[in-house]
Coordinates of C-alpha atoms and ligand atoms in Angstrom, one line a residue:
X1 CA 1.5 -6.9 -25.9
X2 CA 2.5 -7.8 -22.4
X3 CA 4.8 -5.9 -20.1
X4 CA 8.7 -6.9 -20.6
X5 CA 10.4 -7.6 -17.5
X6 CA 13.2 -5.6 -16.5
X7 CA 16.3 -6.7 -13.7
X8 CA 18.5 -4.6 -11.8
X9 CA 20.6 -4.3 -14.3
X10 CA 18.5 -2.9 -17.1
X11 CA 17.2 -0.2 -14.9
X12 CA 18.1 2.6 -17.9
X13 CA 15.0 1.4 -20.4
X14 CA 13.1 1.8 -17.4
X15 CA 14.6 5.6 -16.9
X16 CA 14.3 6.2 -20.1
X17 CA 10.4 5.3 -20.2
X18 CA 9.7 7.1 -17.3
X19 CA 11.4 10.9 -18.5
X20 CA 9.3 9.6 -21.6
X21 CA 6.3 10.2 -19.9
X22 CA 5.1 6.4 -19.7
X23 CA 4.6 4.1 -17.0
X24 CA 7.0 1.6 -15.3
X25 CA 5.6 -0.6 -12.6
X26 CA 9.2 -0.5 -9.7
X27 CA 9.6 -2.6 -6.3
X28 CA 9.1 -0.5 -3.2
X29 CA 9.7 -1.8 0.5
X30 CA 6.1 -2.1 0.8
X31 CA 4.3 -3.3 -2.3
X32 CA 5.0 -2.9 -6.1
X33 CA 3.8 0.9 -7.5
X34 CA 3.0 2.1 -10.8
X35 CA 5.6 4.9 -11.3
X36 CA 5.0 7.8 -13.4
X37 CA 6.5 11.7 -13.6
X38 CA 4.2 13.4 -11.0
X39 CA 4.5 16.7 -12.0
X40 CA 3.4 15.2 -15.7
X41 CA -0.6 15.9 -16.2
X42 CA -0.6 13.6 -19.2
X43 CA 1.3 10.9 -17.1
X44 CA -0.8 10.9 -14.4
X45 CA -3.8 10.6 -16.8
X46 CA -2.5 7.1 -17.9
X47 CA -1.9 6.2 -14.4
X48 CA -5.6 6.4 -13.7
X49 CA -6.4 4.4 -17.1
X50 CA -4.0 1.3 -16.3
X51 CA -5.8 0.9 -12.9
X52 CA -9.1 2.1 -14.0
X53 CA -8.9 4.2 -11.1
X54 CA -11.3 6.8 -10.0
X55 CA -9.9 10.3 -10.6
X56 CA -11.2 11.6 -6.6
X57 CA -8.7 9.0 -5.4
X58 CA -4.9 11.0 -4.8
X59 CA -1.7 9.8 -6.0
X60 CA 1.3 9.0 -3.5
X61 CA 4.5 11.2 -4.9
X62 CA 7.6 9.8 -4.0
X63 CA 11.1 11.3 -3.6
X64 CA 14.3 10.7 -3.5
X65 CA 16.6 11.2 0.1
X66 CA 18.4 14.9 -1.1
X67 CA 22.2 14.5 -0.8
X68 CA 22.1 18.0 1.2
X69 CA 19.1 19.4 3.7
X70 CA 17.0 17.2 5.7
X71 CA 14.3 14.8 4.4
X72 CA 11.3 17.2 4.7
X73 CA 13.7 20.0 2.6
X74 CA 14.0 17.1 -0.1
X75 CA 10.2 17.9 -0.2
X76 CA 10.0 21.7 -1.0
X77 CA 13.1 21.1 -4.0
X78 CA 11.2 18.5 -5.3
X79 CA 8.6 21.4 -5.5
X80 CA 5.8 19.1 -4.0
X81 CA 5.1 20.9 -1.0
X82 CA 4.3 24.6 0.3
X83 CA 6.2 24.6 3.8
X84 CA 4.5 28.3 4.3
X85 CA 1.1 26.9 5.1
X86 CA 2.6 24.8 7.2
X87 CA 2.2 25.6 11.1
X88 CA 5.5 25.5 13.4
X89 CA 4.0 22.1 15.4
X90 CA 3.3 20.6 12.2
X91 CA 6.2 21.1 10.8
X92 CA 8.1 19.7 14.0
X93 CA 5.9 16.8 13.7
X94 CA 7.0 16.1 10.0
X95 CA 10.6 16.6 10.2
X96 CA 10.5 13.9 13.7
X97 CA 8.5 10.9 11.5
X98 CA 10.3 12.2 8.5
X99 CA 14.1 12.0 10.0
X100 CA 12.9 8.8 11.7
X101 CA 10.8 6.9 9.2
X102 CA 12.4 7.7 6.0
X103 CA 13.4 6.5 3.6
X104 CA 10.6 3.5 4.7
X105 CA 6.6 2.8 5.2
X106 CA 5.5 6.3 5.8
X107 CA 3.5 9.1 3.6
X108 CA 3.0 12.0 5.1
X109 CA -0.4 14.5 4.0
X110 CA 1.4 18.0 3.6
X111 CA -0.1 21.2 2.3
X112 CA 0.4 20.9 -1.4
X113 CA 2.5 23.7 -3.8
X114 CA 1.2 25.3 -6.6
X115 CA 3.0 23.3 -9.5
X116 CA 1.3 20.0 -8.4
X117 CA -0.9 18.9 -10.9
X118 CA -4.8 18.5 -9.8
X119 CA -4.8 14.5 -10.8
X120 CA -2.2 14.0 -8.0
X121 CA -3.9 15.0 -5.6
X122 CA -7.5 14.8 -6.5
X123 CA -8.0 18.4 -6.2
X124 CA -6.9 18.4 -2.9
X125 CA -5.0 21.4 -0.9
X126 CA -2.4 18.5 0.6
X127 CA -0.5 16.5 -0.8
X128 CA 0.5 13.0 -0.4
X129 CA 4.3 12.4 0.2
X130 CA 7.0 9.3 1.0
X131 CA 10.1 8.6 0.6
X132 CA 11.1 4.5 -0.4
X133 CA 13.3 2.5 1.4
X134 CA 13.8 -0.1 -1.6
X135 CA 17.4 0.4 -3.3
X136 CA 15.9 -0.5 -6.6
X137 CA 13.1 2.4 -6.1
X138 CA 15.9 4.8 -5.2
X139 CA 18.0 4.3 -7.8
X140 CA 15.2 5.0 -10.0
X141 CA 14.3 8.2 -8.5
X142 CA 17.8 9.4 -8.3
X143 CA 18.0 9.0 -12.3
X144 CA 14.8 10.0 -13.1
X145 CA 15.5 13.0 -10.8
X146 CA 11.4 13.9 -10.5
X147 CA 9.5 13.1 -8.0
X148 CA 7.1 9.9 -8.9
X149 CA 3.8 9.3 -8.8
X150 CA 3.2 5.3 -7.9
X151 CA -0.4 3.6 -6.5
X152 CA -0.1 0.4 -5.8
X153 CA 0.5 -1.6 -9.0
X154 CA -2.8 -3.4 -9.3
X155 CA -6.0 -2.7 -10.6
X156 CA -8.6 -0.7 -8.8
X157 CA -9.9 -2.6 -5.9
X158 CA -7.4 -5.6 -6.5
X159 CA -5.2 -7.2 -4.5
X160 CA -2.0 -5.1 -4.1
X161 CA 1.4 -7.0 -5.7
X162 CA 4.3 -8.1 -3.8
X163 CA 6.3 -9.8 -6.3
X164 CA 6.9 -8.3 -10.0
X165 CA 4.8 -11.9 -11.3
X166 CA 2.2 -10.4 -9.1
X167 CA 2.5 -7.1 -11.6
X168 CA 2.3 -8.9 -14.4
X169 CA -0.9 -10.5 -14.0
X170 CA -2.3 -7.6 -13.3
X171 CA -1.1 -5.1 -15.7
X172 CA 0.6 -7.2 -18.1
X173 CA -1.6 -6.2 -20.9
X174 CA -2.1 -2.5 -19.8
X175 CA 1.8 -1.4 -19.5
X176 CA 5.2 -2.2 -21.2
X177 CA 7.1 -2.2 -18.4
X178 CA 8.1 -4.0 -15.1
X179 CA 11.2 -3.6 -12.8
X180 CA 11.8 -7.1 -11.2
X181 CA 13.0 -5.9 -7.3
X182 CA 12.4 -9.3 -5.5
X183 CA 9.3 -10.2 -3.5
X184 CA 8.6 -6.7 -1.2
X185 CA 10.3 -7.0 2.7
X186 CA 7.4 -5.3 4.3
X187 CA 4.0 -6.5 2.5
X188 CA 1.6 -3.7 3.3
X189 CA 1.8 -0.3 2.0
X190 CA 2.6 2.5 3.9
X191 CA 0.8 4.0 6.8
X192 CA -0.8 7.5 5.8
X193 CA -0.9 10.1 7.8
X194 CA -2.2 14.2 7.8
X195 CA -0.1 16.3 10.1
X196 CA -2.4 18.6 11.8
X197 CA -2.0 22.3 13.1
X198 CA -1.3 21.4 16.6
X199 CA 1.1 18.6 15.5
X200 CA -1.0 15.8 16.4
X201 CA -1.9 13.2 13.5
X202 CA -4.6 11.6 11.6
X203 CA -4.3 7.9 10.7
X204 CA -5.5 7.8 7.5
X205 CA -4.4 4.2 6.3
X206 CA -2.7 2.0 9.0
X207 CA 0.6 0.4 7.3
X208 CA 3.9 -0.5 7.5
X209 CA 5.0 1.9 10.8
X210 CA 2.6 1.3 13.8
X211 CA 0.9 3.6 15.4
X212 CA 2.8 3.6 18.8
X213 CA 5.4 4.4 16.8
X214 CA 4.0 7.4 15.5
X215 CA 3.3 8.8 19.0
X216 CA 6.6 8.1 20.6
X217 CA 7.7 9.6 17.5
X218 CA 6.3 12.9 17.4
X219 CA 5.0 13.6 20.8
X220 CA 1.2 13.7 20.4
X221 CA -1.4 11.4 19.8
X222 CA -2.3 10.1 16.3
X223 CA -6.0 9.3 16.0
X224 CA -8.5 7.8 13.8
X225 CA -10.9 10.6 12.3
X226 CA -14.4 9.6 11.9
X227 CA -15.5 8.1 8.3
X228 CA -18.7 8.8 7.5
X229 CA -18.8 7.1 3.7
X230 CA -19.8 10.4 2.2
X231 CA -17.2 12.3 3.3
X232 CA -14.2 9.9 3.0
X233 CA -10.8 11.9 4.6
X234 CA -8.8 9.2 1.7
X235 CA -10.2 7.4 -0.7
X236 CA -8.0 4.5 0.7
X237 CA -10.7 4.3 3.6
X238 CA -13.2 2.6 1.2
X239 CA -15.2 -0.5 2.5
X240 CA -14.0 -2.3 -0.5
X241 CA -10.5 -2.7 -1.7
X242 CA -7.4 -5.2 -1.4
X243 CA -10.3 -7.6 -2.7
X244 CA -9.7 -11.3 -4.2
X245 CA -11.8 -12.0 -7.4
X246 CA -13.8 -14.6 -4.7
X247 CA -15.7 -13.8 -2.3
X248 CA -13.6 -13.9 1.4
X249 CA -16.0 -14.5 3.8
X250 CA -14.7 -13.0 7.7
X251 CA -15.0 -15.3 10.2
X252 CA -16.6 -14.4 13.7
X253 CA -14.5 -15.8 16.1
X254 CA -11.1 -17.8 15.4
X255 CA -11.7 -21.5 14.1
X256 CA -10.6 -23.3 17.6
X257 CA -13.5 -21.5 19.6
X258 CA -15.9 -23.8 17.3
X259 CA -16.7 -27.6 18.4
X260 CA -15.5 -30.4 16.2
X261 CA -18.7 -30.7 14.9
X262 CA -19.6 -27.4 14.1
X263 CA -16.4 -26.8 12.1
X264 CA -17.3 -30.2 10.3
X265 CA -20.8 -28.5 9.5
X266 CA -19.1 -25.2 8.1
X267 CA -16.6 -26.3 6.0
X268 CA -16.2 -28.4 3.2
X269 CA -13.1 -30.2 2.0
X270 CA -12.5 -28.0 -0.9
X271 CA -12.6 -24.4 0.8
X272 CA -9.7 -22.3 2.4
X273 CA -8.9 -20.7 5.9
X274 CA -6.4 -18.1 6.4
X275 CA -4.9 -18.7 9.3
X276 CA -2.6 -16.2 11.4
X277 CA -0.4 -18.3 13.5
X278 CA -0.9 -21.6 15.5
X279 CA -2.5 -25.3 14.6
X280 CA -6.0 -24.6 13.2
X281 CA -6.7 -28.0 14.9
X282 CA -9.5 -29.8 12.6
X283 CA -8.0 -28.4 9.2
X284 CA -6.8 -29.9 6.3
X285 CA -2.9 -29.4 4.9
X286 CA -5.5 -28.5 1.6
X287 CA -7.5 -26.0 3.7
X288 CA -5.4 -24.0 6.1
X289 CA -3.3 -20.7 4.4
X290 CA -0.9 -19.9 7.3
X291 CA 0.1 -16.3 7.5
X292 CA 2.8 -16.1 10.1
X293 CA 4.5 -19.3 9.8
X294 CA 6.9 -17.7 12.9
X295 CA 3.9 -16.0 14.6
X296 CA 5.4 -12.7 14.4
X297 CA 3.4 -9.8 12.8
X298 CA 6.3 -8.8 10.1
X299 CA 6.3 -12.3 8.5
X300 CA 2.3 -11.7 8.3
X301 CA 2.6 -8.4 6.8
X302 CA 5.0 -9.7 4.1
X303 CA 3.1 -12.7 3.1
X304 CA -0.5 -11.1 3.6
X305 CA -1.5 -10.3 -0.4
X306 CA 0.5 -13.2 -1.7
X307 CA -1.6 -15.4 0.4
X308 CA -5.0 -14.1 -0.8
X309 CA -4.2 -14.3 -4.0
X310 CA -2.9 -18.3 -3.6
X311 CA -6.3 -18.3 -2.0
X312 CA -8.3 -17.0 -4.5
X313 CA -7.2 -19.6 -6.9
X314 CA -9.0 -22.3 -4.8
X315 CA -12.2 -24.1 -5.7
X316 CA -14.4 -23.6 -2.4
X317 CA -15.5 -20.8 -0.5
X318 CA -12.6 -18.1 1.0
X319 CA -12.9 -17.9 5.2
X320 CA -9.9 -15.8 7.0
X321 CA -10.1 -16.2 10.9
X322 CA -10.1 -12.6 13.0
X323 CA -7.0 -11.1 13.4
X324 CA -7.3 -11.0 17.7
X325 CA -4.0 -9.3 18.7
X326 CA -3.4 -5.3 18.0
X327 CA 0.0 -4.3 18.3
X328 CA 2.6 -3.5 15.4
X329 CA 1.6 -4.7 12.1
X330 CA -1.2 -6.3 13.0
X331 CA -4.1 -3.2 12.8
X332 CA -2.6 -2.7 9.3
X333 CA -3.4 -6.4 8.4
X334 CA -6.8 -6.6 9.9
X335 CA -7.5 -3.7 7.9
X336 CA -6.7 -5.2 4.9
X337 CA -8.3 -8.4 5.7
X338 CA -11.8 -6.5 6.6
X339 CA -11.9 -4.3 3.3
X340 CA -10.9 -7.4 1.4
X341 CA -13.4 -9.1 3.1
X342 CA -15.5 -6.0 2.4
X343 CA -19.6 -5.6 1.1
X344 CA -18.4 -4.6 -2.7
X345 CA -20.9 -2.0 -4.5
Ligands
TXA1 O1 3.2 1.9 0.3 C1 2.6 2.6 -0.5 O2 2.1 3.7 0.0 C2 2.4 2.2 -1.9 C3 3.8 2.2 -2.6 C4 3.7 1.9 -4.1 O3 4.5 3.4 -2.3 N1 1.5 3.1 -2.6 C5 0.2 3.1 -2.4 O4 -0.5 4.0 -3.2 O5 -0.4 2.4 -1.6 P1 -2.1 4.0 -3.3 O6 -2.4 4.9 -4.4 O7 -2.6 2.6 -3.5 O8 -2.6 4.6 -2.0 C6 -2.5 5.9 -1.7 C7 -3.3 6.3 -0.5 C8 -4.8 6.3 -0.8 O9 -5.5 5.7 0.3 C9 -5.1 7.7 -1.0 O10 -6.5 8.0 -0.8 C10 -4.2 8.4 0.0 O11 -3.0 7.6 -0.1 N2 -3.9 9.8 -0.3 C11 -3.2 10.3 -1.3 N3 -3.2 11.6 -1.3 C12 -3.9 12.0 -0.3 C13 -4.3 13.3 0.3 N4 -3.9 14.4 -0.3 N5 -5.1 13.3 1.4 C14 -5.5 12.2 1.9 N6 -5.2 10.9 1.5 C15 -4.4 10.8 0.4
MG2 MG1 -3.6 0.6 -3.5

């Protein structure tokens, strides 16, 4: 049977399902999630099935904003986290990002409390935590009134879904239920991050708040911990992932450093280019996919996944140029472009 697509104004089946114990894929501000009770062991479980997800790789649990208290007290009455194994610059450091950043494109790593089921968090002593800017996704949590579990609404490895037709091709088969909240505003997912002891921060998965933000934000720096591959600090750090059913081959150096001629050799009329801004002088209409028709990084974000997957449709072979600049959404996206682009095991 294939998933039945819900509107904004049907949004009870979907409550219904989901204090049921089943699965409802829901728009966020960053990308479509598969939503399920996270304080539900046997929900969770079919979670991991629909995506054919790993089991080591934690769940996001999202929350409502709390009518009373601020946002990081939402987070202890949701019964998600355990605030006394969290150190007094930590918690200063969650309660800044969390007052500023939420409800939006930021999960914070917390230490985890007791009642949180092992499949959430992979075993781990943290927990992962956000809090949705999308009305559609509030709403939900608000009736629900449970926190939700909700990866990305693909399946594992796949191209995350911006748009609930997205959803639909990729679990149509696997779940009975989609909530249609318009194509997503911010087009990556969230950034991750751990909140340290000393209140400083590890960027776990660059996303939709940049990391300058972060630092204003809270005061200290936020840095990148090393990755060695057999001691991943998030499974979301894996070389391959966001991938097209093709093979997207990275470019070197952006198309306009090559000659005429040497572009000419390369390509062939049938292949594809994602482009980030500007001409791509010596393409085709046929083989240039423009991310940032505006050059700004927020239309980029926002079309990002939509564009690899019109890509991936295409006959030739799959090129994206570098992603050259580094400031606000950008890291996120050439993130996302160099694990798509990633070797795949
Ligand atoms: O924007 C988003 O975050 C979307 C929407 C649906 O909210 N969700 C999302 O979930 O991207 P998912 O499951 O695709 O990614 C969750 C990321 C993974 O990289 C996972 O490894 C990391 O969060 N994560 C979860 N719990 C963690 C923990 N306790 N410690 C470290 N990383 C964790
Ligand atoms: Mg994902």
């Amino acid at each position: 049977m294939s998933a039945r697509v819900l509107q904004s104004t049907d949004l009870a089946l979907a409550v219904r399902a989901l204090r049921n114990g089943e699965l409802v894929a829901i728009p966020t501000e960053t990308v479509y999630g598969l939503a399920g009770l996270a304080l539900d062991p046997v929900a969770l479980a079919k979670i991991f099935a629909a995506k054919a997800r790993p089991t080591f790789d934690p769940l996001i649990a999202h929350v409502q904003p709390s009518p009373a208290g601020t946002r990081l007290e939402a987070l202890a009455t949701a019964g998600l986290v355990d605030f006394s194994a969290l150190q007094p610059a930590a918690r200063a450091t969650a309660e800044a990002l969390a007052d500023a950043c939420w409800p939006g494109p930021l999960t914070l790593v917390l230490p985890r409390a007791r009642g949180v089921p092992d499949l959430c968090t992979a075993g781990l002593n943290s927990v992962a935590v956000r809090m949705p800017a999308h009305p559609l996704a509030q709403e939900i949590l608000r009736r629900v009134g449970q926190p939700l579990a909700a990866p990305s609404a693909n399946r594992f490895g796949r191209i995350s879904p911006t748009t609930a037709a997205h959803v639909l091709q990729e679990l149509g088969e696997r779940i009975d239920w989609i909530v249609d909240g318009g194509p997503c505003a911010v087009g990556v997912e969230s950034t991750v991050v751990a909140v340290q002891s000393d209140g400083s921060c590890a960027l776990l998965r660059p996303g939709g708040v940049p990391q300058a933000r972060l630092e204003t934000l809270s005061g200290h720096p936020v840095f990148r911990p090393d990755v060695s591959p057999i001691a991943l600090p998030s499974p979301g750090l894996l070389a391959s992932h966001y991938a097209p059913v093709q093979t997207l081959h990275m470019l070197s150096a952006p198309l306009h450093a090559l000659d005429a001629d040497a572009r000419a050799r390369m390509l062939r009329p049938e292949d594809v280019v994602l482009v980030a801004s500007g001409e791509a002088k010596g393409l085709t209409v046929a083989q240039r996919v423009l991310l940032s028709p505006d050059g700004s990084d927020s239309a980029a974000a926002q079309r990002l996944f939509a564009c690899l997957r019109e890509m991936d449709c295409a006959t030739g072979k799959l090129y994206a140029e570098p992603i050259t600049q580094t400031d606000g959404l950008w890291p996120a996206i050439a993130d996302r472009l160099g694990r798509a682009s990633g070797p795949r095991s």
